[in-house]
């Protein structure tokens, strides 16, 4: 294994030592992990299937039943168990969010490395594309794209469409970040040396550049994940999700469209939103802490309080007095 | 870079972006409905053969797709001819203009409130770093960031309507529809309260974060120490030296965030059934009213691009480093 | 008081110690310890020593401009007032009016979005020394004095060259006619020609205004040219302190000796080269040795140097050194 990768591994160990003491980071990790666990173990923590209609003694659908009248979170307008929907919705929300986030991360890193490493017209082209994408309002663009793709009848599942559209539009910030980092690494000694001894581009990128930018990419990915999850929920809320596989956003779409608010069915519209906040807040906390650990802002600023003057000891004071 | 070079650069970028938007819209226009004439006139509208023929000619549908059709369509759009809405059976441009002002009202209110508050709070949070105020502001911003816009809207809608008895839909009550807006100001304010609040909370978190990191950066600069060494008080340093330097990047960032603002409007207008472009967009989407969808997309995108360009131009006037060279 | 022919010192620094609490691990870096020296009116003092030895910290401590993680103790008398006892508000009236400073790396010390003339005028009107109109005239005079055409006061810092910015900073420092000027490495980072200009300017100021100057520099050539007294610092302490000719001709502290040796030709000055020639590195301020701080690098060290910090001894009239090898009475600081 390459030296730089070993260094990367060692840094990882150091990282854990510092991270363990960071309350914000731990909190973020906790939020994200619990959500992942819920998604994985959804069948174990629920007693009914999300599609099963709960019926009362007379066999009629138990609609808008409050919590504990049925289950921990009651039922929705059609008599589905909200808790089961929430647990199974985690699978959809997290899968779509994470896959889209990873695509964005991959595309962004790849283009960032290409732009930063090779420079020239390629760099120019990629950067102009990011400039353009940055200015076009993203949500309208996505809505129009999703609508168009659906119209084409390509036989792709709606969730795949969401994943692709989000992933292929949210790579710009990663690309810029990676590019600027690659630019500074490229100037360093060891890269110049590697090039001087005739190492190939792929070799240099894999063994010298990647290990250096990996931490940055990880931190950025975590932040991108939260964006992806939020966007997914938004698109689903606007009705672009898959009604047969409801995510948290789809649940909110149903809740809103089917009068959960006027029925005061708070157990229907609060939990999915809280779940989204739970995960995206977790990612944001985690991402911010990772970023902060990468480039710590050590010193304060110039208007941050005054230096403290400590009283000198009696002996010293007497000594100074004597001098007059 | 001199001011002229910078302006030309920005202008070119805006033009390219505009071109990309138009191209996307054009391609979608071809993809979406089967027959472009149908797209223009609507699915179920009965029209005479002559009108159909004249429309065909208007859009040059008898000519090749590129460049003839592309440029003639572009020409039509430039003249404000965006086709006819399928669901509303009115010219798209007419519908859009009617909704535009409502959206501007909502976004404008939300932006002004949150920029002002965000700048002030962010300034104090950064200045008094690590105090309760800062931690509070930071926590608020992070939570606001992690909260889906529409869900916050739903909660405020539920809470505001049941506890405060605020109206839940539209811009004015049904009995006031059609009256000039300034005659029904109290009713209007009651309707605007919740959507504006939602938007402001979300933007506020964003602007507070931006201002905070901007002021932190500025306050670490050498010239702040110079000002302090001159004998200025913290307030004087903030007011005379830090504020302008910290505000400059805000102009650009606010402009770049306009896309985010538009997303906010789409969600909020949907939740509050607020009769603006965002709601229109959502309706067009659910009703698969493609001409309307594309028209709205074109208008939103072009406005954001233009606003961005204006902000860039404004910046060159505000920053002496660009102005003087 | 009773004898007016003997000038009393303008600034008396006594037992000044400064510590920084490191933000990450809360360890304490003792950047200054027991620093004492005097500055008389009209005098020019050179503050020399390796990078990180506490020169800037000394100036910043006197002006009370250190950040909140710093802790100061000792006394700093300006005329008869102990600056360390003042509250922030009274301290402000001393800044710039009495004590002005040209910062190290002054390249970024000017506000980029404010006209240079305006920044100078601000200092004058802030202390209510003149009305606005008079102040404008004075700004023109100051700029002309440092060799900048007064029309260029209407320009922004980025329109100035590095040397001009440095000179503008000096003009700004003189705006309120302070009685003491601190110049923290005023010539580093400037090219040789510009360095010479700035030095000429400082010389002129010295002659024309008769204000006291404390110059921080790595460059012993500059010290020889401008200063009458030298304070040599090592690892946060005063190693040697005295009149410039005594120090240059009869250095007492091994560190000063090495420092001078590494400058065989005082006219040629490349500090990086000079520092490379003393083997070893300065001590870490968070892990200071109990004895003499120079001991690990010293070539004449004694056994007790390891455990016992040498006091500052007066080896000759007004010539002090902190070394166990020196003979003399303990300094009366
Ligand atoms: N705000 C601070 N927090 C922590 N440590 C500091 C701070 N300011 C200075 N130090 C430390 O105090 C020591 C003295 O620094 P100082 O800037 O006074 O050195 P210097 O002699 O001026 O060096 P140079 O010639 O490089 O300017 C250094 O080790 C520095 O790291
Ligand atoms: Mg220094």
PDB file of N, CA and C in Angstrom, chain A residues 298-299 301-302 304-312 316-317 319-324, chain C residues 12 14-15 23-24 64 66-68 70-75 84 88 95 331-333:
ATOM      1  N   UNK A 298      -8.523  28.458  14.675  1.00  0.00           N
ATOM      2  CA  UNK A 298      -7.920  28.438  16.000  1.00  0.00           C
ATOM      3  C   UNK A 298      -8.096  29.741  16.749  1.00  0.00           C
ATOM      4  N   UNK A 299      -7.604  30.802  16.122  1.00  0.00           N
ATOM      5  CA  UNK A 299      -7.590  32.065  16.848  1.00  0.00           C
ATOM      6  C   UNK A 299      -8.938  32.749  16.751  1.00  0.00           C
ATOM      7  N   UNK A 301     -10.927  36.634  16.972  1.00  0.00           N
ATOM      8  CA  UNK A 301     -10.736  37.811  16.153  1.00  0.00           C
ATOM      9  C   UNK A 301     -10.328  38.988  17.020  1.00  0.00           C
ATOM     10  N   UNK A 302     -10.139  40.140  16.382  1.00  0.00           N
ATOM     11  CA  UNK A 302      -9.524  41.248  17.101  1.00  0.00           C
ATOM     12  C   UNK A 302     -10.461  41.987  18.053  1.00  0.00           C
ATOM     13  N   UNK A 304     -12.493  40.393  20.136  1.00  0.00           N
ATOM     14  CA  UNK A 304     -13.041  39.379  21.013  1.00  0.00           C
ATOM     15  C   UNK A 304     -12.501  39.549  22.425  1.00  0.00           C
ATOM     16  N   UNK A 305     -13.025  40.497  23.150  1.00  0.00           N
ATOM     17  CA  UNK A 305     -12.616  40.689  24.529  1.00  0.00           C
ATOM     18  C   UNK A 305     -11.206  41.235  24.635  1.00  0.00           C
ATOM     19  N   UNK A 306     -10.781  41.445  25.848  1.00  0.00           N
ATOM     20  CA  UNK A 306      -9.472  42.045  26.082  1.00  0.00           C
ATOM     21  C   UNK A 306      -8.587  41.036  26.789  1.00  0.00           C
ATOM     22  N   UNK A 307      -7.280  41.224  26.644  1.00  0.00           N
ATOM     23  CA  UNK A 307      -6.347  40.414  27.409  1.00  0.00           C
ATOM     24  C   UNK A 307      -6.556  40.744  28.884  1.00  0.00           C
ATOM     25  N   UNK A 308      -6.452  39.734  29.735  1.00  0.00           N
ATOM     26  CA  UNK A 308      -6.673  39.945  31.144  1.00  0.00           C
ATOM     27  C   UNK A 308      -5.367  40.394  31.802  1.00  0.00           C
ATOM     28  N   UNK A 309      -5.474  41.370  32.691  1.00  0.00           N
ATOM     29  CA  UNK A 309      -4.289  41.770  33.445  1.00  0.00           C
ATOM     30  C   UNK A 309      -4.368  41.087  34.798  1.00  0.00           C
ATOM     31  N   UNK A 310      -3.348  40.287  35.096  1.00  0.00           N
ATOM     32  CA  UNK A 310      -3.336  39.533  36.339  1.00  0.00           C
ATOM     33  C   UNK A 310      -2.619  40.358  37.388  1.00  0.00           C
ATOM     34  N   UNK A 311      -3.156  40.372  38.584  1.00  0.00           N
ATOM     35  CA  UNK A 311      -2.495  41.079  39.693  1.00  0.00           C
ATOM     36  C   UNK A 311      -1.144  40.425  39.963  1.00  0.00           C
ATOM     37  N   UNK A 312      -0.133  41.259  40.160  1.00  0.00           N
ATOM     38  CA  UNK A 312       1.158  40.666  40.472  1.00  0.00           C
ATOM     39  C   UNK A 312       1.260  40.384  41.953  1.00  0.00           C
ATOM     40  N   UNK A 316       6.602  41.047  44.331  1.00  0.00           N
ATOM     41  CA  UNK A 316       6.977  41.741  43.100  1.00  0.00           C
ATOM     42  C   UNK A 316       6.536  43.198  43.135  1.00  0.00           C
ATOM     43  N   UNK A 317       5.348  43.405  43.676  1.00  0.00           N
ATOM     44  CA  UNK A 317       4.823  44.767  43.738  1.00  0.00           C
ATOM     45  C   UNK A 317       5.742  45.645  44.581  1.00  0.00           C
ATOM     46  N   UNK A 319       8.826  45.215  45.142  1.00  0.00           N
ATOM     47  CA  UNK A 319      10.057  45.381  44.397  1.00  0.00           C
ATOM     48  C   UNK A 319       9.931  46.536  43.402  1.00  0.00           C
ATOM     49  N   UNK A 320       8.832  46.531  42.688  1.00  0.00           N
ATOM     50  CA  UNK A 320       8.611  47.565  41.682  1.00  0.00           C
ATOM     51  C   UNK A 320       8.445  48.929  42.346  1.00  0.00           C
ATOM     52  N   UNK A 321       7.750  48.916  43.482  1.00  0.00           N
ATOM     53  CA  UNK A 321       7.520  50.158  44.220  1.00  0.00           C
ATOM     54  C   UNK A 321       8.847  50.821  44.586  1.00  0.00           C
ATOM     55  N   UNK A 322       9.730  49.967  45.058  1.00  0.00           N
ATOM     56  CA  UNK A 322      11.037  50.394  45.515  1.00  0.00           C
ATOM     57  C   UNK A 322      11.770  51.172  44.408  1.00  0.00           C
ATOM     58  N   UNK A 323      11.529  50.727  43.163  1.00  0.00           N
ATOM     59  CA  UNK A 323      12.168  51.404  42.032  1.00  0.00           C
ATOM     60  C   UNK A 323      11.609  52.795  41.804  1.00  0.00           C
ATOM     61  N   UNK A 324      10.344  52.921  42.032  1.00  0.00           N
ATOM     62  CA  UNK A 324       9.704  54.215  41.913  1.00  0.00           C
ATOM     63  C   UNK A 324       9.439  54.630  40.490  1.00  0.00           C
TER      64      UNK A 324
ATOM     65  N   UNK C  12       8.516  52.862  31.094  1.00  0.00           N
ATOM     66  CA  UNK C  12       9.266  51.929  31.928  1.00  0.00           C
ATOM     67  C   UNK C  12       8.520  50.607  31.958  1.00  0.00           C
ATOM     68  N   UNK C  14       8.291  47.006  33.385  1.00  0.00           N
ATOM     69  CA  UNK C  14       8.819  46.325  34.577  1.00  0.00           C
ATOM     70  C   UNK C  14       8.183  44.950  34.759  1.00  0.00           C
ATOM     71  N   UNK C  15       9.026  43.942  34.765  1.00  0.00           N
ATOM     72  CA  UNK C  15       8.588  42.574  35.065  1.00  0.00           C
ATOM     73  C   UNK C  15       7.375  42.166  34.246  1.00  0.00           C
ATOM     74  N   UNK C  23      -5.987  27.830  22.711  1.00  0.00           N
ATOM     75  CA  UNK C  23      -7.416  27.538  22.617  1.00  0.00           C
ATOM     76  C   UNK C  23      -7.731  26.046  22.501  1.00  0.00           C
ATOM     77  N   UNK C  24      -6.848  25.271  21.882  1.00  0.00           N
ATOM     78  CA  UNK C  24      -7.179  23.859  21.653  1.00  0.00           C
ATOM     79  C   UNK C  24      -7.088  23.042  22.927  1.00  0.00           C
ATOM     80  N   UNK C  64      -1.620  47.022  24.980  1.00  0.00           N
ATOM     81  CA  UNK C  64      -2.798  46.256  25.417  1.00  0.00           C
ATOM     82  C   UNK C  64      -3.678  45.862  24.232  1.00  0.00           C
ATOM     83  N   UNK C  66      -3.478  42.726  22.875  1.00  0.00           N
ATOM     84  CA  UNK C  66      -3.465  41.271  22.738  1.00  0.00           C
ATOM     85  C   UNK C  66      -4.868  40.694  22.836  1.00  0.00           C
ATOM     86  N   UNK C  67      -5.083  39.536  22.233  1.00  0.00           N
ATOM     87  CA  UNK C  67      -6.411  38.924  22.262  1.00  0.00           C
ATOM     88  C   UNK C  67      -6.783  38.403  23.644  1.00  0.00           C
ATOM     89  N   UNK C  68      -8.009  37.934  23.748  1.00  0.00           N
ATOM     90  CA  UNK C  68      -8.553  37.568  25.051  1.00  0.00           C
ATOM     91  C   UNK C  68      -7.874  36.355  25.670  1.00  0.00           C
ATOM     92  N   UNK C  70      -4.844  36.064  26.157  1.00  0.00           N
ATOM     93  CA  UNK C  70      -3.577  36.482  26.757  1.00  0.00           C
ATOM     94  C   UNK C  70      -3.793  36.937  28.196  1.00  0.00           C
ATOM     95  N   UNK C  71      -2.773  36.671  29.024  1.00  0.00           N
ATOM     96  CA  UNK C  71      -2.799  37.170  30.410  1.00  0.00           C
ATOM     97  C   UNK C  71      -1.522  37.949  30.657  1.00  0.00           C
ATOM     98  N   UNK C  72      -1.701  39.165  31.171  1.00  0.00           N
ATOM     99  CA  UNK C  72      -0.540  40.019  31.388  1.00  0.00           C
ATOM    100  C   UNK C  72      -0.315  40.204  32.870  1.00  0.00           C
ATOM    101  N   UNK C  73       0.964  40.347  33.249  1.00  0.00           N
ATOM    102  CA  UNK C  73       1.238  40.829  34.600  1.00  0.00           C
ATOM    103  C   UNK C  73       2.492  41.677  34.559  1.00  0.00           C
ATOM    104  N   UNK C  74       2.724  42.410  35.632  1.00  0.00           N
ATOM    105  CA  UNK C  74       3.848  43.335  35.661  1.00  0.00           C
ATOM    106  C   UNK C  74       3.353  44.758  35.566  1.00  0.00           C
ATOM    107  N   UNK C  75       4.254  45.656  35.214  1.00  0.00           N
ATOM    108  CA  UNK C  75       3.838  47.048  35.102  1.00  0.00           C
ATOM    109  C   UNK C  75       4.407  47.681  33.850  1.00  0.00           C
ATOM    110  N   UNK C  84      -1.161  49.128  32.581  1.00  0.00           N
ATOM    111  CA  UNK C  84      -1.850  47.865  32.841  1.00  0.00           C
ATOM    112  C   UNK C  84      -2.965  48.021  33.866  1.00  0.00           C
ATOM    113  N   UNK C  88     -10.323  49.803  29.765  1.00  0.00           N
ATOM    114  CA  UNK C  88     -10.236  49.845  28.304  1.00  0.00           C
ATOM    115  C   UNK C  88     -10.471  51.262  27.774  1.00  0.00           C
ATOM    116  N   UNK C  95      -3.819  55.245  23.168  1.00  0.00           N
ATOM    117  CA  UNK C  95      -3.464  54.650  21.883  1.00  0.00           C
ATOM    118  C   UNK C  95      -3.445  55.725  20.808  1.00  0.00           C
ATOM    119  N   UNK C 331      20.430  43.467  38.531  1.00  0.00           N
ATOM    120  CA  UNK C 331      19.790  44.652  37.983  1.00  0.00           C
ATOM    121  C   UNK C 331      18.799  45.217  38.981  1.00  0.00           C
ATOM    122  N   UNK C 332      18.696  46.541  39.007  1.00  0.00           N
ATOM    123  CA  UNK C 332      17.807  47.145  40.006  1.00  0.00           C
ATOM    124  C   UNK C 332      16.363  47.214  39.534  1.00  0.00           C
ATOM    125  N   UNK C 333      16.051  46.529  38.461  1.00  0.00           N
ATOM    126  CA  UNK C 333      14.638  46.529  38.049  1.00  0.00           C
ATOM    127  C   UNK C 333      13.781  45.866  39.109  1.00  0.00           C
TER     128      UNK C 333
END
